[in-house]
Amino acid sequence: MHEGGYNPPALMAAQFCARISRQLALVSALWLGLAAFPAAQQTQGPPQSTADAASAHAQDTHAGPPATSAEYPSLHLAGFGNIDFADQDKAEGARGFSEGQFVLHLVSSLSPQVNVFGELSLTPRADAGTGSPAATGFNAEVERFIIKFDQSDQLKVSFGRYHTPINWWNTAFHHGQWLQTTISRPEMVQFGGKFIPVHFVGALAEGAFPSGGWNLNYQVGVGNGRGNVISRGGDAGDNNATPAWVLNLFSKPDLAFGLQVGGSLYLDKISLVGQPEFRERIVAGHIVWQHEDPELIAEIASVRHEQIVGTLTTSNLAYYVQAAYRLPAFNRLWKPYYRFEHIDIDSTDTVFAGIPNLDGSTLGVRYDISTYAALKTEGRWRQRVSGQASMNGWFFQVSFTF
Amino acid sequence: MAQGPRHRTRSRLTAAALGVLCVLASLTPLTAQGSGVEGDVAVVVNTDVPIDNLTLGDLRRLVLGDKAFWPGSVRVTLLIRAPIAHERDVILKVVCQMTEAQFRQHWIARVFRADSAVAPKIVYSAQSAAELTAQTPGAITFIDASQVSKNMKVVKIDGKLPGENGYLLR
């Protein structure tokens, strides 16, 4: 740990960089918007004479009468939900039965190339009915709210509130528990967690490079970064003059269909009340084999905090490895899985104060009771401090989409 | 009344001509209704789509939604047969390497991730697939090769048409 004193030249340099960075962000956002503008002008779409496959969720049961022409806006609604049961020897969360999140997903096409996506969640509160006025039973949250302009496969531009594309899990599964194999998310991407910024408010450009069979993709974003509460994005505005930047590159090679390999970089300035300001740099990588026999997911992220006025620099590391296998017998309905995860927090990091270390294992099995509902059960063993007893628990969940 | 030599010669010529026509018809795939090899699945696109050949990787990206535009920024409209249809089985097994459940989950997840706003559209017959593909700019569908007619634009897959040796979609 290194403490530094007041340093005017460094402060001026930081302010200059912040100004340049803010102007760059503005120019980038304008450029992104202008690039996508012609796409927004096109309003004639192809006739939609058949049922949408997944927007109705069921290509056989939910498909309504065929539409005969495209009408805009066209709103489709889908839902995700889960009911949980937990039995733990030391409670870190709910015990007994609990309602999971009630999630509504909305997608509306405004034209063939302009779409709006929304994700709303209702989460039960442990303090419901207490306080004055009494706390409500559920927290309502706009998890994602995105307007997207699809110019081509090479350029899609969007604005809104995202799940930060710095972590594969964070953007692959969102709040739909049914979509993920396991009950729990890795702790490094826990909702409400602090290790990585789960949400991001800003602008994002994404697309595919012409790269033959390598299928290289990019995502570049600029936004508000972490808010005053570092587990939250800056929904109502940035809390400092320096925007956050995110770059994500990944490949899905044709020769190994199902494989995705990628890495990302996230840069931000963290301003917390009563604390010095820090630069944050996150470097992350992932490798995913998306088939189910087997399914392999491994991610790692290093978070570095560097005090702007001072010399304190800290580094934190987290990773997980998850393997699952869809058993070929029993109509391919059973899928056992295992995950190991590790979080190592620098004890001198004041930004991450309160985040516990972790060495944890999760062993479970998923049973798909129907195409759109799954039963999952898993055991978790978590050790927070080396040498101390681990926390054990057994969990059950029914998750579904509707 | 007895048939003369002239009439017999005309009958033989007619029979020979019919035989030649039959041979020609059998050697010319996909040129008329009912031709082609039953069991092979043809990839049919709207006639305006500026593509004659797709690799299996290209086709996979189209079916799984990773590729949403044709050259010229024409949006892809994916028309796929309802479950149980032979064409759908072949596409899911050979192209996507997925089960029906995996394919559905893939598209639900894709729309949920905001990667695509529109999932594939379901068609309930080869005729309806053909008609909609003809009407819809950027449309692509999959039809049993025996039901392909000459006014449809069939795309080669890895350089091969249905009925040819090494054609993958069967």
Coordinates of C-alpha atoms in Angstrom, one line a residue:
Chain A
M1 CA 0.0 0.0 0.0
H2 CA 1.4 3.4 -1.0
E3 CA -0.1 6.7 0.1
G4 CA 0.6 9.9 -1.8
G5 CA 0.0 13.5 -0.9
Y6 CA -1.6 16.4 -2.8
N7 CA -0.1 16.7 -6.3
P8 CA -1.3 19.8 -8.3
P9 CA 0.4 18.9 -11.6
A10 CA -1.1 15.4 -11.4
L11 CA -4.5 16.9 -10.6
M12 CA -4.4 19.3 -13.6
A13 CA -3.3 16.5 -15.9
A14 CA -6.2 14.4 -14.6
Q15 CA -8.7 17.3 -15.2
F16 CA -7.3 17.8 -18.7
C17 CA -7.6 14.1 -19.5
A18 CA -11.1 14.1 -18.2
R19 CA -12.1 17.0 -20.5
I20 CA -10.5 15.4 -23.5
S21 CA -12.1 12.1 -22.6
R22 CA -15.6 13.7 -22.2
Q23 CA -15.3 15.4 -25.6
L24 CA -14.1 12.2 -27.2
A25 CA -17.1 10.4 -25.7
L26 CA -19.5 13.1 -27.0
V27 CA -18.0 13.0 -30.5
S28 CA -18.1 9.2 -30.5
A29 CA -21.7 9.0 -29.4
L30 CA -22.7 11.6 -32.1
W31 CA -20.7 9.7 -34.8
L32 CA -22.3 6.4 -33.7
G33 CA -25.8 8.0 -33.9
L34 CA -25.2 9.6 -37.3
A35 CA -23.8 6.4 -38.7
A36 CA -26.9 4.6 -37.8
F37 CA -29.3 7.4 -38.8
P38 CA -30.0 6.2 -42.4
A39 CA -31.1 2.9 -41.0
A40 CA -33.7 4.6 -38.9
Q41 CA -35.2 6.2 -42.0
Q42 CA -36.2 2.9 -43.5
T43 CA -39.7 2.1 -42.5
Q44 CA -40.9 -0.4 -45.1
G45 CA -40.4 -4.0 -43.9
P46 CA -41.0 -7.4 -45.3
P47 CA -44.5 -8.9 -44.9
Q48 CA -44.7 -10.9 -41.7
S49 CA -47.0 -13.6 -42.8
T50 CA -46.1 -16.2 -40.3
A51 CA -45.6 -16.6 -36.5
D52 CA -42.4 -15.5 -34.9
A53 CA -40.6 -18.4 -33.5
A54 CA -39.1 -17.3 -30.2
S55 CA -40.9 -14.0 -29.6
A56 CA -44.0 -16.1 -29.0
H57 CA -41.7 -18.5 -27.1
A58 CA -43.4 -21.5 -28.6
Q59 CA -43.2 -22.3 -32.2
D60 CA -46.1 -24.7 -31.8
T61 CA -48.2 -23.8 -28.8
H62 CA -48.0 -20.0 -28.4
A63 CA -48.0 -18.9 -32.0
G64 CA -51.0 -16.8 -32.7
P65 CA -52.8 -16.3 -35.9
P66 CA -50.4 -15.3 -38.7
A67 CA -50.1 -11.6 -39.3
T68 CA -50.5 -10.5 -42.9
S69 CA -48.4 -7.3 -42.9
A70 CA -45.7 -5.6 -40.9
E71 CA -47.0 -3.0 -38.4
Y72 CA -44.9 -0.7 -36.4
P73 CA -44.4 -0.5 -33.5
S74 CA -44.8 -4.3 -32.9
L75 CA -44.5 -5.1 -29.3
H76 CA -43.8 -8.6 -28.0
L77 CA -43.7 -9.5 -24.4
A78 CA -42.1 -12.4 -22.7
G79 CA -41.6 -13.3 -19.0
F80 CA -39.2 -15.2 -16.8
G81 CA -39.6 -16.3 -13.3
N82 CA -38.3 -18.6 -10.6
I83 CA -39.3 -19.9 -7.2
D84 CA -36.4 -20.9 -4.8
F85 CA -35.8 -22.9 -1.7
A86 CA -32.7 -22.6 0.4
D87 CA -31.4 -24.5 3.4
Q88 CA -28.1 -23.2 4.7
D89 CA -26.1 -23.6 7.9
K90 CA -25.0 -20.0 7.9
A91 CA -27.4 -17.8 6.0
E92 CA -25.9 -15.5 3.4
G93 CA -29.3 -15.0 1.8
A94 CA -32.9 -16.1 2.1
R95 CA -33.8 -19.3 3.9
G96 CA -36.8 -21.5 3.1
F97 CA -39.0 -20.7 0.1
S98 CA -38.6 -17.4 -1.6
E99 CA -40.0 -15.8 -4.7
G100 CA -37.4 -15.1 -7.2
Q101 CA -37.4 -12.3 -9.7
F102 CA -40.5 -11.7 -11.8
V103 CA -38.9 -10.5 -15.1
L104 CA -40.7 -9.0 -18.1
H105 CA -38.9 -8.7 -21.3
L106 CA -40.2 -6.4 -24.0
V107 CA -39.1 -6.0 -27.6
S108 CA -40.6 -3.7 -30.1
S109 CA -39.6 -3.1 -33.7
L110 CA -40.0 0.5 -34.8
S111 CA -38.9 -0.3 -38.3
P112 CA -37.0 -3.2 -39.9
Q113 CA -33.8 -1.7 -38.6
V114 CA -34.8 0.0 -35.4
N115 CA -35.7 -1.9 -32.3
V116 CA -36.4 -1.2 -28.6
F117 CA -35.6 -3.7 -25.9
G118 CA -36.6 -3.4 -22.3
E119 CA -36.2 -5.6 -19.2
L120 CA -38.1 -5.0 -16.0
S121 CA -37.7 -6.9 -12.8
L122 CA -39.7 -7.1 -9.7
T123 CA -37.7 -8.5 -6.7
P124 CA -39.2 -9.3 -3.3
R125 CA -37.9 -7.1 -0.4
A126 CA -36.9 -8.5 2.9
D127 CA -38.0 -5.3 4.6
A128 CA -41.4 -5.2 3.1
G129 CA -44.0 -3.4 5.2
T130 CA -41.4 -1.8 7.5
G131 CA -40.5 1.9 7.9
S132 CA -42.7 4.9 7.3
P133 CA -44.1 5.0 4.7
A134 CA -44.1 1.2 4.7
A135 CA -41.6 -0.4 2.2
T136 CA -43.3 -2.0 -0.7
G137 CA -43.3 -5.8 -1.2
F138 CA -41.2 -5.7 -4.4
N139 CA -38.5 -3.5 -5.8
A140 CA -39.2 -2.5 -9.4
E141 CA -36.1 -2.0 -11.6
V142 CA -35.5 -1.1 -15.2
E143 CA -32.7 -3.6 -15.8
R144 CA -32.1 -2.8 -19.4
F145 CA -33.6 -0.3 -21.8
I146 CA -32.0 -0.1 -25.2
I147 CA -32.8 1.4 -28.6
K148 CA -30.8 -0.2 -31.3
F149 CA -30.1 0.9 -34.9
D150 CA -29.0 -2.0 -37.1
Q151 CA -27.1 -0.6 -40.0
S152 CA -25.5 -3.8 -41.1
D153 CA -23.8 -6.9 -39.6
Q154 CA -20.7 -4.8 -39.3
L155 CA -22.3 -1.9 -37.5
K156 CA -25.1 -1.8 -34.9
V157 CA -25.5 1.2 -32.7
S158 CA -27.5 1.5 -29.5
F159 CA -28.2 3.7 -26.6
G160 CA -29.5 3.0 -23.2
R161 CA -28.9 0.9 -20.1
Y162 CA -27.1 -2.4 -20.6
H163 CA -25.6 -5.3 -18.8
T164 CA -22.0 -4.3 -19.3
P165 CA -20.4 -6.4 -22.0
I166 CA -17.3 -7.0 -20.0
N167 CA -18.2 -10.5 -18.9
W168 CA -19.7 -13.3 -20.9
W169 CA -22.2 -14.5 -18.2
N170 CA -23.4 -10.9 -17.6
T171 CA -24.6 -10.5 -21.1
A172 CA -25.6 -14.1 -21.9
F173 CA -28.1 -14.8 -19.2
H174 CA -29.3 -11.5 -17.7
H175 CA -32.2 -12.0 -15.3
G176 CA -33.7 -15.1 -17.0
Q177 CA -32.7 -17.8 -14.5
W178 CA -34.2 -20.4 -16.8
L179 CA -31.6 -19.7 -19.4
Q180 CA -28.6 -20.5 -17.2
T181 CA -27.8 -24.1 -16.3
T182 CA -27.2 -23.4 -12.6
I183 CA -29.4 -21.8 -9.9
S184 CA -26.8 -19.3 -8.9
R185 CA -24.7 -16.9 -10.9
P186 CA -20.9 -16.8 -10.3
E187 CA -20.4 -14.4 -7.4
M188 CA -18.1 -12.1 -9.6
V189 CA -21.2 -11.2 -11.6
Q190 CA -23.8 -11.4 -8.9
F191 CA -26.7 -9.0 -9.3
G192 CA -26.1 -6.2 -6.8
G193 CA -22.4 -7.2 -6.7
K194 CA -19.5 -4.8 -6.9
F195 CA -16.7 -6.8 -8.4
I196 CA -17.5 -5.8 -12.0
P197 CA -19.9 -3.0 -13.0
V198 CA -23.0 -5.1 -13.9
H199 CA -24.8 -2.2 -15.5
F200 CA -23.7 0.4 -17.9
V201 CA -25.6 3.5 -19.2
G202 CA -24.4 5.0 -22.4
A203 CA -23.9 4.1 -26.1
L204 CA -22.6 1.0 -27.7
A205 CA -21.4 0.2 -31.2
E206 CA -21.1 -3.5 -32.1
G207 CA -20.7 -5.7 -35.1
A208 CA -18.7 -8.3 -36.9
F209 CA -15.4 -7.8 -38.7
P210 CA -15.0 -9.4 -42.1
S211 CA -12.7 -12.2 -40.9
G212 CA -13.6 -15.3 -42.9
G213 CA -14.2 -18.3 -40.7
W214 CA -12.9 -16.6 -37.6
N215 CA -16.1 -14.5 -37.0
L216 CA -14.4 -11.7 -35.1
N217 CA -16.9 -9.5 -33.3
Y218 CA -16.5 -6.2 -31.4
Q219 CA -18.4 -4.1 -28.9
V220 CA -17.2 -0.6 -28.1
G221 CA -19.1 1.5 -25.5
V222 CA -18.9 4.8 -23.8
G223 CA -21.0 5.6 -20.8
N224 CA -21.4 6.8 -17.2
G225 CA -19.6 4.0 -15.4
R226 CA -20.1 3.3 -11.8
G227 CA -22.4 5.5 -9.8
N228 CA -22.0 6.8 -6.2
V229 CA -23.0 3.3 -5.1
I230 CA -20.5 1.3 -7.1
S231 CA -22.8 -1.7 -7.6
R232 CA -25.0 0.6 -9.7
G233 CA -24.6 2.4 -13.0
G234 CA -25.1 6.1 -13.3
D235 CA -28.7 6.0 -14.3
A236 CA -29.4 9.7 -13.6
G237 CA -26.1 10.9 -14.9
D238 CA -22.4 10.5 -14.4
N239 CA -21.0 11.3 -11.0
N240 CA -17.8 12.6 -12.4
A241 CA -16.6 14.2 -15.7
T242 CA -14.8 11.1 -17.0
P243 CA -16.8 8.6 -19.0
A244 CA -16.3 4.9 -18.8
W245 CA -15.1 3.0 -21.9
V246 CA -15.6 -0.6 -22.6
L247 CA -14.1 -2.7 -25.4
N248 CA -15.0 -6.3 -26.0
L249 CA -13.5 -8.5 -28.7
F250 CA -14.4 -12.1 -29.3
S251 CA -14.2 -14.8 -31.9
K252 CA -16.6 -17.7 -32.8
P253 CA -14.6 -19.7 -35.3
D254 CA -16.4 -21.8 -37.9
L255 CA -13.9 -24.6 -37.5
A256 CA -14.9 -25.1 -33.9
F257 CA -18.6 -24.4 -33.9
G258 CA -19.8 -23.7 -30.4
L259 CA -16.5 -22.1 -29.3
Q260 CA -16.3 -18.5 -28.2
V261 CA -13.1 -16.9 -27.1
G262 CA -12.8 -13.3 -26.1
G263 CA -11.4 -10.5 -24.0
S264 CA -12.4 -7.1 -22.8
L265 CA -11.1 -3.9 -21.3
Y266 CA -13.0 -1.4 -19.1
L267 CA -11.7 2.0 -18.1
D268 CA -13.4 4.3 -15.7
K269 CA -12.9 6.9 -12.9
I270 CA -14.5 6.1 -9.6
S271 CA -15.7 8.9 -7.4
L272 CA -17.1 7.9 -4.1
V273 CA -18.3 10.2 -1.3
G274 CA -15.7 10.7 1.4
Q275 CA -13.0 8.8 -0.6
P276 CA -10.2 9.8 -2.9
E277 CA -10.8 9.2 -6.6
F278 CA -9.5 6.2 -8.4
R279 CA -8.9 5.1 -11.9
E280 CA -10.4 1.7 -12.6
R281 CA -9.0 -0.7 -15.2
I282 CA -10.7 -4.1 -15.7
V283 CA -9.1 -6.7 -18.0
A284 CA -11.2 -9.8 -18.5
G285 CA -11.2 -12.9 -20.7
H286 CA -13.6 -15.8 -21.4
I287 CA -13.6 -19.1 -23.2
V288 CA -16.9 -20.8 -23.7
W289 CA -17.9 -24.1 -25.4
Q290 CA -21.6 -23.7 -25.9
H291 CA -22.6 -27.2 -26.7
E292 CA -24.3 -29.1 -24.0
D293 CA -22.3 -32.2 -24.2
P294 CA -20.2 -30.8 -22.7
E295 CA -20.9 -27.2 -21.8
L296 CA -17.8 -25.4 -20.6
I297 CA -17.5 -21.8 -19.4
A298 CA -14.4 -20.2 -17.9
E299 CA -14.0 -16.5 -17.2
I300 CA -11.4 -14.4 -15.4
A301 CA -11.3 -10.7 -14.5
S302 CA -8.6 -8.5 -13.0
V303 CA -9.7 -5.2 -11.5
R304 CA -7.1 -2.6 -10.8
H305 CA -7.7 0.5 -8.8
E306 CA -5.1 3.3 -9.0
Q307 CA -5.5 6.4 -6.8
I308 CA -5.5 9.5 -8.9
V309 CA -3.9 11.8 -6.4
G310 CA -1.6 9.4 -4.6
T311 CA 0.3 6.2 -5.3
L312 CA -2.1 3.6 -3.9
T313 CA -2.6 0.8 -6.5
T314 CA -4.5 -2.4 -5.8
S315 CA -5.3 -5.4 -7.8
N316 CA -8.1 -7.9 -7.4
L317 CA -8.7 -11.1 -9.2
A318 CA -11.8 -13.4 -9.8
Y319 CA -12.4 -16.4 -11.9
Y320 CA -14.7 -19.3 -12.3
V321 CA -14.8 -22.5 -14.3
Q322 CA -18.1 -24.3 -14.9
A323 CA -18.7 -27.7 -16.6
A324 CA -22.0 -29.3 -17.4
Y325 CA -23.0 -32.3 -19.4
R326 CA -26.4 -33.1 -20.9
L327 CA -26.9 -36.8 -20.3
P328 CA -27.8 -38.7 -23.5
A329 CA -30.2 -41.0 -21.7
F330 CA -33.6 -40.2 -20.2
N331 CA -34.6 -38.1 -23.3
R332 CA -31.7 -35.7 -22.6
L333 CA -33.6 -34.1 -19.8
W334 CA -30.9 -34.3 -17.1
K335 CA -27.8 -32.1 -17.0
P336 CA -25.4 -32.4 -14.0
Y337 CA -23.0 -29.5 -13.5
Y338 CA -20.1 -28.3 -11.4
R339 CA -18.5 -24.9 -10.9
F340 CA -15.5 -23.7 -9.0
E341 CA -15.1 -20.0 -8.3
H342 CA -12.5 -17.8 -6.7
I343 CA -12.4 -14.2 -5.6
D344 CA -9.3 -12.6 -4.2
I345 CA -9.7 -9.0 -2.9
D346 CA -6.8 -6.8 -2.0
S347 CA -7.2 -6.0 1.6
T348 CA -6.0 -2.4 1.1
D349 CA -8.5 -1.7 -1.7
T350 CA -10.9 0.9 -0.2
V351 CA -13.2 0.8 -3.2
F352 CA -13.9 -2.9 -2.7
A353 CA -14.0 -2.7 1.1
G354 CA -16.6 -5.2 2.4
I355 CA -16.3 -7.6 -0.6
P356 CA -15.4 -11.0 0.8
N357 CA -12.9 -13.4 -0.6
L358 CA -14.3 -16.7 -1.9
D359 CA -13.3 -20.2 -2.7
G360 CA -16.5 -21.9 -3.6
S361 CA -17.8 -25.0 -5.3
T362 CA -21.3 -25.6 -6.7
L363 CA -22.4 -29.1 -7.6
G364 CA -25.9 -29.7 -9.0
V365 CA -28.2 -31.1 -11.6
R366 CA -30.8 -29.5 -13.9
Y367 CA -33.9 -31.4 -15.0
D368 CA -35.9 -29.9 -17.9
I369 CA -39.5 -30.7 -16.9
S370 CA -40.7 -29.1 -20.1
T371 CA -39.3 -27.2 -23.0
Y372 CA -39.8 -24.0 -21.0
A373 CA -39.4 -25.0 -17.4
A374 CA -36.6 -26.5 -15.4
L375 CA -36.1 -27.9 -11.9
K376 CA -32.6 -27.4 -10.5
T377 CA -31.0 -28.5 -7.3
E378 CA -27.5 -27.7 -6.1
G379 CA -25.2 -27.8 -3.1
R380 CA -22.8 -24.9 -2.4
W381 CA -19.6 -25.0 -0.3
R382 CA -18.1 -21.5 0.3
Q383 CA -15.1 -20.6 2.2
R384 CA -14.6 -16.9 2.9
V385 CA -11.6 -16.9 5.1
S386 CA -8.8 -19.4 4.8
G387 CA -8.7 -21.8 7.8
Q388 CA -12.3 -21.0 8.8
A389 CA -15.2 -23.3 8.5
S390 CA -17.0 -23.2 5.1
M391 CA -20.6 -22.3 4.7
N392 CA -22.7 -25.0 3.2
G393 CA -26.1 -25.0 1.7
W394 CA -28.6 -26.9 -0.4
F395 CA -30.8 -25.1 -2.9
F396 CA -33.7 -25.9 -5.1
Q397 CA -35.3 -23.8 -7.9
V398 CA -38.0 -24.1 -10.4
S399 CA -37.4 -21.6 -13.2
F400 CA -39.4 -21.0 -16.3
T401 CA -40.2 -18.7 -19.2
F402 CA -43.6 -17.8 -20.3
Chain B
M1 CA -57.7 -52.5 -90.2
A2 CA -54.0 -53.4 -90.5
Q3 CA -51.3 -50.7 -89.6
G4 CA -49.0 -49.8 -92.4
P5 CA -45.1 -49.5 -92.2
R6 CA -45.4 -45.7 -92.2
H7 CA -47.6 -45.7 -89.1
R8 CA -45.2 -48.2 -87.3
T9 CA -42.2 -45.9 -88.0
R10 CA -44.1 -42.9 -86.6
S11 CA -44.9 -44.9 -83.4
R12 CA -41.3 -45.9 -83.0
L13 CA -40.1 -42.3 -83.4
T14 CA -42.6 -41.1 -80.9
A15 CA -41.5 -43.7 -78.4
A16 CA -37.8 -42.9 -78.9
A17 CA -38.5 -39.1 -78.4
L18 CA -40.4 -39.8 -75.2
G19 CA -37.5 -42.0 -74.0
V20 CA -35.0 -39.2 -74.7
L21 CA -37.2 -36.7 -72.9
C22 CA -37.4 -39.0 -69.9
V23 CA -33.6 -39.5 -69.8
L24 CA -33.0 -35.7 -70.1
A25 CA -35.5 -35.0 -67.4
S26 CA -33.8 -37.5 -65.1
L27 CA -30.4 -35.8 -65.8
T28 CA -31.5 -32.3 -65.2
P29 CA -32.1 -31.6 -61.5
L30 CA -34.3 -28.8 -60.2
T31 CA -35.7 -27.7 -63.5
A32 CA -39.3 -28.7 -63.0
Q33 CA -41.9 -29.4 -60.3
G34 CA -41.2 -32.7 -58.7
S35 CA -37.6 -33.0 -59.8
G36 CA -34.5 -33.1 -57.5
V37 CA -33.7 -35.8 -55.0
E38 CA -36.2 -36.5 -52.4
G39 CA -34.7 -36.2 -48.9
D40 CA -32.2 -33.5 -49.9
V41 CA -33.2 -30.1 -48.5
A42 CA -32.7 -27.2 -50.9
V43 CA -31.8 -23.7 -49.6
V44 CA -34.2 -21.3 -51.4
V45 CA -33.8 -17.5 -51.4
N46 CA -35.8 -14.6 -52.8
T47 CA -34.7 -14.0 -56.3
D48 CA -33.3 -10.6 -55.4
V49 CA -30.8 -12.0 -52.9
P50 CA -27.4 -11.5 -54.6
I51 CA -26.0 -14.8 -53.4
D52 CA -25.5 -18.1 -55.4
N53 CA -23.4 -20.0 -53.0
L54 CA -23.1 -20.2 -49.2
T55 CA -20.7 -22.1 -47.0
L56 CA -22.0 -24.2 -44.2
G57 CA -20.6 -21.6 -41.8
D58 CA -22.5 -18.8 -43.6
L59 CA -25.7 -20.9 -43.5
R60 CA -25.2 -21.6 -39.8
R61 CA -24.8 -17.9 -39.0
L62 CA -28.0 -17.1 -41.0
V63 CA -30.0 -19.8 -39.2
L64 CA -28.7 -18.9 -35.8
G65 CA -29.1 -15.1 -36.3
D66 CA -25.5 -14.1 -36.2
K67 CA -25.8 -12.9 -39.8
A68 CA -28.8 -10.7 -40.3
F69 CA -28.0 -8.9 -43.5
W70 CA -27.3 -9.9 -47.1
P71 CA -24.8 -7.9 -49.2
G72 CA -26.4 -4.5 -50.0
S73 CA -27.8 -4.3 -46.4
V74 CA -31.0 -6.2 -47.3
R75 CA -32.2 -7.7 -44.0
V76 CA -32.5 -11.5 -43.9
T77 CA -35.9 -12.9 -43.2
L78 CA -35.6 -16.5 -42.1
L79 CA -38.6 -18.8 -42.8
I80 CA -38.4 -22.2 -41.3
R81 CA -40.8 -25.1 -41.2
A82 CA -42.7 -26.0 -38.1
P83 CA -41.4 -28.8 -35.9
I84 CA -41.6 -32.4 -37.2
A85 CA -41.1 -31.3 -40.8
H86 CA -38.2 -33.1 -42.5
E87 CA -36.6 -29.8 -43.6
R88 CA -36.5 -28.5 -40.1
D89 CA -35.0 -31.7 -38.7
V90 CA -32.2 -31.6 -41.3
I91 CA -31.4 -27.9 -40.7
L92 CA -31.3 -28.4 -36.9
K93 CA -29.2 -31.5 -37.0
V94 CA -26.8 -30.8 -39.8
V95 CA -26.5 -27.0 -39.7
C96 CA -27.2 -26.0 -36.1
Q97 CA -26.1 -29.3 -34.5
M98 CA -28.9 -28.7 -32.0
T99 CA -32.0 -30.5 -30.7
E100 CA -35.4 -28.9 -31.0
A101 CA -35.2 -27.7 -27.4
Q102 CA -31.7 -26.3 -27.8
F103 CA -32.8 -24.4 -31.0
R104 CA -35.8 -22.9 -29.2
Q105 CA -33.7 -21.9 -26.2
H106 CA -31.0 -20.4 -28.5
W107 CA -33.6 -18.1 -30.1
I108 CA -35.3 -17.2 -26.8
A109 CA -31.9 -16.3 -25.4
R110 CA -30.9 -14.4 -28.5
V111 CA -34.0 -12.2 -28.4
F112 CA -33.7 -11.8 -24.6
R113 CA -30.1 -10.6 -25.1
A114 CA -31.3 -8.0 -27.5
D115 CA -29.2 -9.5 -30.3
S116 CA -32.2 -10.0 -32.5
A117 CA -35.6 -8.4 -32.4
V118 CA -37.3 -11.0 -34.6
A119 CA -37.0 -14.8 -34.3
P120 CA -37.4 -17.1 -37.4
K121 CA -40.8 -17.1 -38.8
I122 CA -42.6 -20.4 -38.9
V123 CA -44.1 -21.8 -42.1
Y124 CA -46.4 -24.8 -42.2
S125 CA -46.0 -26.1 -45.7
A126 CA -43.5 -26.1 -48.5
Q127 CA -45.9 -24.2 -50.7
S128 CA -46.3 -21.5 -48.1
A129 CA -42.5 -21.3 -47.6
A130 CA -42.1 -20.9 -51.4
E131 CA -44.8 -18.3 -51.8
L132 CA -43.5 -16.2 -48.9
T133 CA -39.9 -16.5 -50.0
A134 CA -40.9 -15.2 -53.5
Q135 CA -42.8 -12.3 -51.9
T136 CA -40.4 -11.2 -49.2
P137 CA -37.2 -9.4 -50.0
G138 CA -34.2 -11.0 -48.3
A139 CA -36.1 -14.2 -47.5
I140 CA -34.5 -17.6 -47.1
T141 CA -36.2 -20.9 -46.5
F142 CA -35.6 -24.6 -46.8
I143 CA -37.6 -26.9 -49.0
D144 CA -37.4 -30.6 -49.8
A145 CA -35.6 -30.8 -53.2
S146 CA -38.4 -32.8 -54.7
Q147 CA -40.8 -29.9 -54.3
V148 CA -38.5 -27.2 -55.8
S149 CA -39.8 -25.6 -58.9
K150 CA -37.8 -23.9 -61.7
N151 CA -38.9 -20.4 -60.7
M152 CA -37.2 -20.8 -57.3
K153 CA -33.6 -19.6 -56.7
V154 CA -31.7 -22.4 -55.1
V155 CA -28.4 -21.6 -53.5
K156 CA -25.4 -23.9 -53.5
I157 CA -24.1 -25.1 -50.2
D158 CA -20.3 -25.4 -50.3
G159 CA -20.5 -25.4 -54.1
K160 CA -23.1 -28.2 -54.4
L161 CA -26.7 -28.4 -55.3
P162 CA -29.2 -30.9 -54.0
G163 CA -28.8 -34.3 -55.6
E164 CA -25.1 -33.8 -56.2
N165 CA -22.5 -36.0 -54.5
G166 CA -21.4 -34.6 -51.2
Y167 CA -24.4 -32.3 -50.7
L168 CA -24.6 -31.7 -47.0
L169 CA -28.3 -31.1 -46.3
R170 CA -29.8 -34.5 -46.4

